[in-house]
Amino acid sequence: MFDFKPDPSIDVAERYRQLVDAADALTSDEPDAVANMANVAALIWEFVDDLNWAGFYRVGESKSGAEELVLGPFVGRPACIRIPIGRGVCGAAAEKAQTQLVEDVHAFPGHIACDAASRSEVVVPVVREGKVVAVIDLDSPSPARFGKDDAAGLERLAELLADRI
Ligand code: SME
């Protein structure tokens, strides 16, 4: 049994340090990408509070052969399966290879509402050898839930996972 429950008194930066350490421990010896993403989605859910969705989209191929984001392992309500690169918050993160920190999803042009409860969102690209291979997406029912510490912690997580998913 794995027990990675964080101490509730720790600050945000320390919480992400523990999350990254736990993710490292769970994925370092495991070559299966789906298993690793599934466990990391569950870890994010344990370590980061006030979420209604946490998980992965991977860069895959559409029927016409174009690159698009394809739903990966997650915790939360069933979500949109395919997202064109450049669309919505996830598509913007993938296209620009940059973290998107969105305080109010209703104000984000093209935001894709998979769960009507979502009010704010952070999406971090996972980059392998200079190419975006996936994004990590967290949604919250609270406005402006995510800040720079969340983005920095998730970027370290993305770096860790780049060749493990
Ligand atoms: N809101 C995202 C879509 C994915 S769901 O939040 C799980 C977006 O605009 O890209």
PDB file of N, CA and C in Angstrom, residues 18-96:
ATOM      1  N   GLN A  18       7.117  17.668  -1.943  1.00  0.00           N
ATOM      2  CA  GLN A  18       6.736  16.312  -1.513  1.00  0.00           C
ATOM      3  C   GLN A  18       6.020  15.560  -2.638  1.00  0.00           C
ATOM      4  N   LEU A  19       5.178  16.302  -3.377  1.00  0.00           N
ATOM      5  CA  LEU A  19       4.472  15.679  -4.505  1.00  0.00           C
ATOM      6  C   LEU A  19       5.470  15.184  -5.559  1.00  0.00           C
ATOM      7  N   VAL A  20       6.463  16.016  -5.881  1.00  0.00           N
ATOM      8  CA  VAL A  20       7.453  15.620  -6.890  1.00  0.00           C
ATOM      9  C   VAL A  20       8.267  14.422  -6.382  1.00  0.00           C
ATOM     10  N   ASP A  21       8.635  14.432  -5.094  1.00  0.00           N
ATOM     11  CA  ASP A  21       9.380  13.294  -4.531  1.00  0.00           C
ATOM     12  C   ASP A  21       8.548  12.010  -4.600  1.00  0.00           C
ATOM     13  N   ALA A  22       7.268  12.119  -4.261  1.00  0.00           N
ATOM     14  CA  ALA A  22       6.393  10.941  -4.302  1.00  0.00           C
ATOM     15  C   ALA A  22       6.235  10.448  -5.739  1.00  0.00           C
ATOM     16  N   ALA A  23       6.094  11.383  -6.681  1.00  0.00           N
ATOM     17  CA  ALA A  23       5.966  11.010  -8.093  1.00  0.00           C
ATOM     18  C   ALA A  23       7.245  10.332  -8.579  1.00  0.00           C
ATOM     19  N   ASP A  24       8.385  10.840  -8.113  1.00  0.00           N
ATOM     20  CA  ASP A  24       9.665  10.231  -8.490  1.00  0.00           C
ATOM     21  C   ASP A  24       9.721   8.797  -7.976  1.00  0.00           C
ATOM     22  N   ALA A  25       9.347   8.624  -6.714  1.00  0.00           N
ATOM     23  CA  ALA A  25       9.399   7.282  -6.111  1.00  0.00           C
ATOM     24  C   ALA A  25       8.480   6.308  -6.867  1.00  0.00           C
ATOM     25  N   LEU A  26       7.320   6.785  -7.282  1.00  0.00           N
ATOM     26  CA  LEU A  26       6.346   5.893  -7.927  1.00  0.00           C
ATOM     27  C   LEU A  26       6.679   5.576  -9.384  1.00  0.00           C
ATOM     28  N   THR A  27       7.394   6.479 -10.065  1.00  0.00           N
ATOM     29  CA  THR A  27       7.573   6.304 -11.515  1.00  0.00           C
ATOM     30  C   THR A  27       8.995   5.943 -11.941  1.00  0.00           C
ATOM     31  N   SER A  28       9.968   6.064 -11.021  1.00  0.00           N
ATOM     32  CA  SER A  28      11.376   5.952 -11.442  1.00  0.00           C
ATOM     33  C   SER A  28      11.701   4.590 -12.054  1.00  0.00           C
ATOM     34  N   ASP A  29      11.029   3.557 -11.602  1.00  0.00           N
ATOM     35  CA  ASP A  29      11.375   2.211 -12.027  1.00  0.00           C
ATOM     36  C   ASP A  29      10.304   1.596 -12.926  1.00  0.00           C
ATOM     37  N   GLU A  30       9.354   2.427 -13.395  1.00  0.00           N
ATOM     38  CA  GLU A  30       8.210   1.885 -14.130  1.00  0.00           C
ATOM     39  C   GLU A  30       8.179   2.437 -15.560  1.00  0.00           C
ATOM     40  N   PRO A  31       8.328   1.576 -16.564  1.00  0.00           N
ATOM     41  CA  PRO A  31       8.351   2.072 -17.942  1.00  0.00           C
ATOM     42  C   PRO A  31       6.970   2.327 -18.562  1.00  0.00           C
ATOM     43  N   ASP A  32       5.896   1.879 -17.907  1.00  0.00           N
ATOM     44  CA  ASP A  32       4.573   2.028 -18.540  1.00  0.00           C
ATOM     45  C   ASP A  32       4.018   3.452 -18.329  1.00  0.00           C
ATOM     46  N   ALA A  33       3.832   4.165 -19.434  1.00  0.00           N
ATOM     47  CA  ALA A  33       3.423   5.574 -19.374  1.00  0.00           C
ATOM     48  C   ALA A  33       2.029   5.730 -18.759  1.00  0.00           C
ATOM     49  N   VAL A  34       1.120   4.847 -19.126  1.00  0.00           N
ATOM     50  CA  VAL A  34      -0.258   4.987 -18.610  1.00  0.00           C
ATOM     51  C   VAL A  34      -0.278   4.767 -17.093  1.00  0.00           C
ATOM     52  N   ALA A  35       0.450   3.755 -16.637  1.00  0.00           N
ATOM     53  CA  ALA A  35       0.527   3.499 -15.191  1.00  0.00           C
ATOM     54  C   ALA A  35       1.097   4.717 -14.470  1.00  0.00           C
ATOM     55  N   ASN A  36       2.143   5.308 -15.039  1.00  0.00           N
ATOM     56  CA  ASN A  36       2.771   6.463 -14.389  1.00  0.00           C
ATOM     57  C   ASN A  36       1.834   7.664 -14.363  1.00  0.00           C
ATOM     58  N   MET A  37       1.149   7.928 -15.473  1.00  0.00           N
ATOM     59  CA  MET A  37       0.220   9.072 -15.489  1.00  0.00           C
ATOM     60  C   MET A  37      -0.945   8.830 -14.518  1.00  0.00           C
ATOM     61  N   ALA A  38      -1.426   7.601 -14.452  1.00  0.00           N
ATOM     62  CA  ALA A  38      -2.550   7.291 -13.557  1.00  0.00           C
ATOM     63  C   ALA A  38      -2.152   7.541 -12.105  1.00  0.00           C
ATOM     64  N   ASN A  39      -0.971   7.066 -11.722  1.00  0.00           N
ATOM     65  CA  ASN A  39      -0.540   7.270 -10.338  1.00  0.00           C
ATOM     66  C   ASN A  39      -0.254   8.748 -10.047  1.00  0.00           C
ATOM     67  N   VAL A  40       0.303   9.462 -11.004  1.00  0.00           N
ATOM     68  CA  VAL A  40       0.598  10.882 -10.754  1.00  0.00           C
ATOM     69  C   VAL A  40      -0.702  11.689 -10.688  1.00  0.00           C
ATOM     70  N   ALA A  41      -1.702  11.360 -11.499  1.00  0.00           N
ATOM     71  CA  ALA A  41      -2.997  12.056 -11.391  1.00  0.00           C
ATOM     72  C   ALA A  41      -3.571  11.843  -9.984  1.00  0.00           C
ATOM     73  N   ALA A  42      -3.470  10.616  -9.482  1.00  0.00           N
ATOM     74  CA  ALA A  42      -3.968  10.323  -8.134  1.00  0.00           C
ATOM     75  C   ALA A  42      -3.176  11.083  -7.077  1.00  0.00           C
ATOM     76  N   LEU A  43      -1.845  11.175  -7.276  1.00  0.00           N
ATOM     77  CA  LEU A  43      -1.003  11.926  -6.320  1.00  0.00           C
ATOM     78  C   LEU A  43      -1.370  13.400  -6.304  1.00  0.00           C
ATOM     79  N   ILE A  44      -1.576  13.997  -7.481  1.00  0.00           N
ATOM     80  CA  ILE A  44      -1.961  15.418  -7.543  1.00  0.00           C
ATOM     81  C   ILE A  44      -3.248  15.609  -6.742  1.00  0.00           C
ATOM     82  N   TRP A  45      -4.167  14.696  -6.928  1.00  0.00           N
ATOM     83  CA  TRP A  45      -5.454  14.773  -6.218  1.00  0.00           C
ATOM     84  C   TRP A  45      -5.268  14.737  -4.708  1.00  0.00           C
ATOM     85  N   GLU A  46      -4.272  13.952  -4.248  1.00  0.00           N
ATOM     86  CA  GLU A  46      -3.994  13.841  -2.804  1.00  0.00           C
ATOM     87  C   GLU A  46      -3.313  15.106  -2.255  1.00  0.00           C
ATOM     88  N   PHE A  47      -2.410  15.673  -3.073  1.00  0.00           N
ATOM     89  CA  PHE A  47      -1.544  16.736  -2.557  1.00  0.00           C
ATOM     90  C   PHE A  47      -2.091  18.142  -2.779  1.00  0.00           C
ATOM     91  N   VAL A  48      -2.915  18.324  -3.795  1.00  0.00           N
ATOM     92  CA  VAL A  48      -3.380  19.675  -4.149  1.00  0.00           C
ATOM     93  C   VAL A  48      -4.871  19.756  -3.815  1.00  0.00           C
ATOM     94  N   ASP A  49      -5.224  20.727  -2.963  1.00  0.00           N
ATOM     95  CA  ASP A  49      -6.634  20.780  -2.539  1.00  0.00           C
ATOM     96  C   ASP A  49      -7.466  21.667  -3.461  1.00  0.00           C
ATOM     97  N   ASP A  50      -8.760  21.579  -3.279  1.00  0.00           N
ATOM     98  CA  ASP A  50      -9.722  22.427  -3.995  1.00  0.00           C
ATOM     99  C   ASP A  50      -9.675  22.217  -5.511  1.00  0.00           C
ATOM    100  N   LEU A  51      -9.650  20.955  -5.929  1.00  0.00           N
ATOM    101  CA  LEU A  51      -9.650  20.615  -7.358  1.00  0.00           C
ATOM    102  C   LEU A  51     -10.957  19.941  -7.740  1.00  0.00           C
ATOM    103  N   ASN A  52     -11.374  20.085  -8.980  1.00  0.00           N
ATOM    104  CA  ASN A  52     -12.439  19.231  -9.486  1.00  0.00           C
ATOM    105  C   ASN A  52     -11.992  18.377 -10.668  1.00  0.00           C
ATOM    106  N   TRP A  53     -10.740  18.579 -11.111  1.00  0.00           N
ATOM    107  CA  TRP A  53     -10.206  17.733 -12.198  1.00  0.00           C
ATOM    108  C   TRP A  53      -8.687  17.836 -12.173  1.00  0.00           C
ATOM    109  N   ALA A  54      -8.011  16.720 -12.363  1.00  0.00           N
ATOM    110  CA  ALA A  54      -6.545  16.722 -12.463  1.00  0.00           C
ATOM    111  C   ALA A  54      -6.123  15.562 -13.342  1.00  0.00           C
ATOM    112  N   GLY A  55      -5.340  15.854 -14.367  1.00  0.00           N
ATOM    113  CA  GLY A  55      -4.889  14.754 -15.211  1.00  0.00           C
ATOM    114  C   GLY A  55      -4.085  15.195 -16.401  1.00  0.00           C
ATOM    115  N   PHE A  56      -4.029  14.296 -17.380  1.00  0.00           N
ATOM    116  CA  PHE A  56      -3.121  14.449 -18.522  1.00  0.00           C
ATOM    117  C   PHE A  56      -3.866  14.451 -19.852  1.00  0.00           C
ATOM    118  N   TYR A  57      -3.354  15.230 -20.780  1.00  0.00           N
ATOM    119  CA  TYR A  57      -3.654  15.060 -22.207  1.00  0.00           C
ATOM    120  C   TYR A  57      -2.328  14.809 -22.893  1.00  0.00           C
ATOM    121  N   ARG A  58      -2.278  13.797 -23.769  1.00  0.00           N
ATOM    122  CA  ARG A  58      -1.051  13.536 -24.511  1.00  0.00           C
ATOM    123  C   ARG A  58      -1.180  13.961 -25.964  1.00  0.00           C
ATOM    124  N   VAL A  59      -0.081  14.369 -26.554  1.00  0.00           N
ATOM    125  CA  VAL A  59      -0.111  14.700 -27.973  1.00  0.00           C
ATOM    126  C   VAL A  59      -0.216  13.394 -28.751  1.00  0.00           C
ATOM    127  N   GLY A  60      -1.307  13.303 -29.552  1.00  0.00           N
ATOM    128  CA  GLY A  60      -1.518  12.120 -30.383  1.00  0.00           C
ATOM    129  C   GLY A  60      -1.926  12.570 -31.771  1.00  0.00           C
ATOM    130  N   GLU A  61      -2.488  11.622 -32.546  1.00  0.00           N
ATOM    131  CA  GLU A  61      -2.857  11.950 -33.931  1.00  0.00           C
ATOM    132  C   GLU A  61      -4.353  11.919 -34.123  1.00  0.00           C
ATOM    133  N   SER A  62      -4.871  12.882 -34.910  1.00  0.00           N
ATOM    134  CA  SER A  62      -6.285  12.858 -35.285  1.00  0.00           C
ATOM    135  C   SER A  62      -6.459  11.853 -36.429  1.00  0.00           C
ATOM    136  N   LYS A  63      -7.732  11.619 -36.831  1.00  0.00           N
ATOM    137  CA  LYS A  63      -7.989  10.684 -37.940  1.00  0.00           C
ATOM    138  C   LYS A  63      -7.303  11.138 -39.217  1.00  0.00           C
ATOM    139  N   SER A  64      -7.170  12.476 -39.363  1.00  0.00           N
ATOM    140  CA  SER A  64      -6.531  12.980 -40.586  1.00  0.00           C
ATOM    141  C   SER A  64      -5.014  13.060 -40.451  1.00  0.00           C
ATOM    142  N   GLY A  65      -4.503  12.632 -39.320  1.00  0.00           N
ATOM    143  CA  GLY A  65      -3.047  12.594 -39.152  1.00  0.00           C
ATOM    144  C   GLY A  65      -2.459  13.844 -38.528  1.00  0.00           C
ATOM    145  N   ALA A  66      -3.329  14.846 -38.233  1.00  0.00           N
ATOM    146  CA  ALA A  66      -2.815  16.068 -37.591  1.00  0.00           C
ATOM    147  C   ALA A  66      -2.558  15.784 -36.106  1.00  0.00           C
ATOM    148  N   GLU A  67      -1.644  16.539 -35.521  1.00  0.00           N
ATOM    149  CA  GLU A  67      -1.414  16.380 -34.083  1.00  0.00           C
ATOM    150  C   GLU A  67      -2.561  16.996 -33.306  1.00  0.00           C
ATOM    151  N   GLU A  68      -2.984  16.332 -32.247  1.00  0.00           N
ATOM    152  CA  GLU A  68      -3.979  16.917 -31.344  1.00  0.00           C
ATOM    153  C   GLU A  68      -3.778  16.323 -29.955  1.00  0.00           C
ATOM    154  N   LEU A  69      -4.425  16.929 -28.970  1.00  0.00           N
ATOM    155  CA  LEU A  69      -4.318  16.404 -27.603  1.00  0.00           C
ATOM    156  C   LEU A  69      -5.371  15.316 -27.409  1.00  0.00           C
ATOM    157  N   VAL A  70      -4.949  14.235 -26.772  1.00  0.00           N
ATOM    158  CA  VAL A  70      -5.847  13.106 -26.516  1.00  0.00           C
ATOM    159  C   VAL A  70      -5.873  12.855 -25.006  1.00  0.00           C
ATOM    160  N   LEU A  71      -7.076  12.699 -24.484  1.00  0.00           N
ATOM    161  CA  LEU A  71      -7.265  12.508 -23.042  1.00  0.00           C
ATOM    162  C   LEU A  71      -6.416  11.345 -22.508  1.00  0.00           C
ATOM    163  N   GLY A  72      -5.773  11.579 -21.391  1.00  0.00           N
ATOM    164  CA  GLY A  72      -5.003  10.534 -20.704  1.00  0.00           C
ATOM    165  C   GLY A  72      -5.607  10.276 -19.340  1.00  0.00           C
ATOM    166  N   PRO A  73      -4.885   9.584 -18.461  1.00  0.00           N
ATOM    167  CA  PRO A  73      -5.387   9.299 -17.116  1.00  0.00           C
ATOM    168  C   PRO A  73      -5.676  10.573 -16.324  1.00  0.00           C
ATOM    169  N   PHE A  74      -6.739  10.527 -15.528  1.00  0.00           N
ATOM    170  CA  PHE A  74      -7.151  11.714 -14.765  1.00  0.00           C
ATOM    171  C   PHE A  74      -7.995  11.296 -13.572  1.00  0.00           C
ATOM    172  N   VAL A  75      -8.227  12.268 -12.674  1.00  0.00           N
ATOM    173  CA  VAL A  75      -9.213  12.122 -11.602  1.00  0.00           C
ATOM    174  C   VAL A  75     -10.226  13.242 -11.807  1.00  0.00           C
ATOM    175  N   GLY A  76     -11.501  12.926 -11.764  1.00  0.00           N
ATOM    176  CA  GLY A  76     -12.532  13.944 -11.956  1.00  0.00           C
ATOM    177  C   GLY A  76     -13.639  13.408 -12.833  1.00  0.00           C
ATOM    178  N   ARG A  77     -14.467  14.323 -13.345  1.00  0.00           N
ATOM    179  CA  ARG A  77     -15.582  13.894 -14.183  1.00  0.00           C
ATOM    180  C   ARG A  77     -15.085  13.553 -15.588  1.00  0.00           C
ATOM    181  N   PRO A  78     -15.829  12.687 -16.299  1.00  0.00           N
ATOM    182  CA  PRO A  78     -15.427  12.387 -17.679  1.00  0.00           C
ATOM    183  C   PRO A  78     -15.237  13.676 -18.473  1.00  0.00           C
ATOM    184  N   ALA A  79     -14.225  13.687 -19.354  1.00  0.00           N
ATOM    185  CA  ALA A  79     -13.815  14.951 -19.986  1.00  0.00           C
ATOM    186  C   ALA A  79     -13.762  14.824 -21.507  1.00  0.00           C
ATOM    187  N   CYS A  80     -13.600  15.982 -22.162  1.00  0.00           N
ATOM    188  CA  CYS A  80     -13.440  16.038 -23.618  1.00  0.00           C
ATOM    189  C   CYS A  80     -12.273  15.123 -24.002  1.00  0.00           C
ATOM    190  N   ILE A  81     -12.446  14.338 -25.055  1.00  0.00           N
ATOM    191  CA  ILE A  81     -11.428  13.340 -25.396  1.00  0.00           C
ATOM    192  C   ILE A  81     -10.321  13.931 -26.259  1.00  0.00           C
ATOM    193  N   ARG A  82     -10.710  14.723 -27.262  1.00  0.00           N
ATOM    194  CA  ARG A  82      -9.703  15.258 -28.191  1.00  0.00           C
ATOM    195  C   ARG A  82      -9.783  16.777 -28.261  1.00  0.00           C
ATOM    196  N   ILE A  83      -8.648  17.426 -28.191  1.00  0.00           N
ATOM    197  CA  ILE A  83      -8.575  18.892 -28.222  1.00  0.00           C
ATOM    198  C   ILE A  83      -7.546  19.294 -29.280  1.00  0.00           C
ATOM    199  N   PRO A  84      -7.963  20.072 -30.281  1.00  0.00           N
ATOM    200  CA  PRO A  84      -6.984  20.514 -31.283  1.00  0.00           C
ATOM    201  C   PRO A  84      -5.889  21.372 -30.642  1.00  0.00           C
ATOM    202  N   ILE A  85      -4.660  21.228 -31.131  1.00  0.00           N
ATOM    203  CA  ILE A  85      -3.556  22.071 -30.652  1.00  0.00           C
ATOM    204  C   ILE A  85      -3.944  23.530 -30.927  1.00  0.00           C
ATOM    205  N   GLY A  86      -3.823  24.379 -29.917  1.00  0.00           N
ATOM    206  CA  GLY A  86      -4.175  25.791 -30.086  1.00  0.00           C
ATOM    207  C   GLY A  86      -5.562  26.130 -29.555  1.00  0.00           C
ATOM    208  N   ARG A  87      -6.378  25.100 -29.266  1.00  0.00           N
ATOM    209  CA  ARG A  87      -7.731  25.396 -28.757  1.00  0.00           C
ATOM    210  C   ARG A  87      -7.793  25.258 -27.244  1.00  0.00           C
ATOM    211  N   GLY A  88      -8.529  26.164 -26.630  1.00  0.00           N
ATOM    212  CA  GLY A  88      -8.727  26.091 -25.188  1.00  0.00           C
ATOM    213  C   GLY A  88      -7.432  26.316 -24.426  1.00  0.00           C
ATOM    214  N   VAL A  89      -7.496  26.102 -23.125  1.00  0.00           N
ATOM    215  CA  VAL A  89      -6.329  26.355 -22.275  1.00  0.00           C
ATOM    216  C   VAL A  89      -5.264  25.281 -22.526  1.00  0.00           C
ATOM    217  N   CYS A  90      -5.713  24.032 -22.647  1.00  0.00           N
ATOM    218  CA  CYS A  90      -4.758  22.941 -22.893  1.00  0.00           C
ATOM    219  C   CYS A  90      -4.081  23.110 -24.243  1.00  0.00           C
ATOM    220  N   GLY A  91      -4.887  23.438 -25.256  1.00  0.00           N
ATOM    221  CA  GLY A  91      -4.337  23.613 -26.603  1.00  0.00           C
ATOM    222  C   GLY A  91      -3.354  24.770 -26.662  1.00  0.00           C
ATOM    223  N   ALA A  92      -3.623  25.829 -25.886  1.00  0.00           N
ATOM    224  CA  ALA A  92      -2.706  26.981 -25.855  1.00  0.00           C
ATOM    225  C   ALA A  92      -1.384  26.573 -25.211  1.00  0.00           C
ATOM    226  N   ALA A  93      -1.448  25.825 -24.124  1.00  0.00           N
ATOM    227  CA  ALA A  93      -0.208  25.376 -23.454  1.00  0.00           C
ATOM    228  C   ALA A  93       0.618  24.502 -24.386  1.00  0.00           C
ATOM    229  N   ALA A  94      -0.072  23.629 -25.146  1.00  0.00           N
ATOM    230  CA  ALA A  94       0.644  22.734 -26.065  1.00  0.00           C
ATOM    231  C   ALA A  94       1.233  23.515 -27.230  1.00  0.00           C
ATOM    232  N   GLU A  95       0.477  24.463 -27.777  1.00  0.00           N
ATOM    233  CA  GLU A  95       0.946  25.216 -28.946  1.00  0.00           C
ATOM    234  C   GLU A  95       2.132  26.116 -28.594  1.00  0.00           C
ATOM    235  N   LYS A  96       2.017  26.790 -27.442  1.00  0.00           N
ATOM    236  CA  LYS A  96       3.055  27.762 -27.069  1.00  0.00           C
ATOM    237  C   LYS A  96       4.180  27.134 -26.251  1.00  0.00           C
TER     238      LYS A  96
END
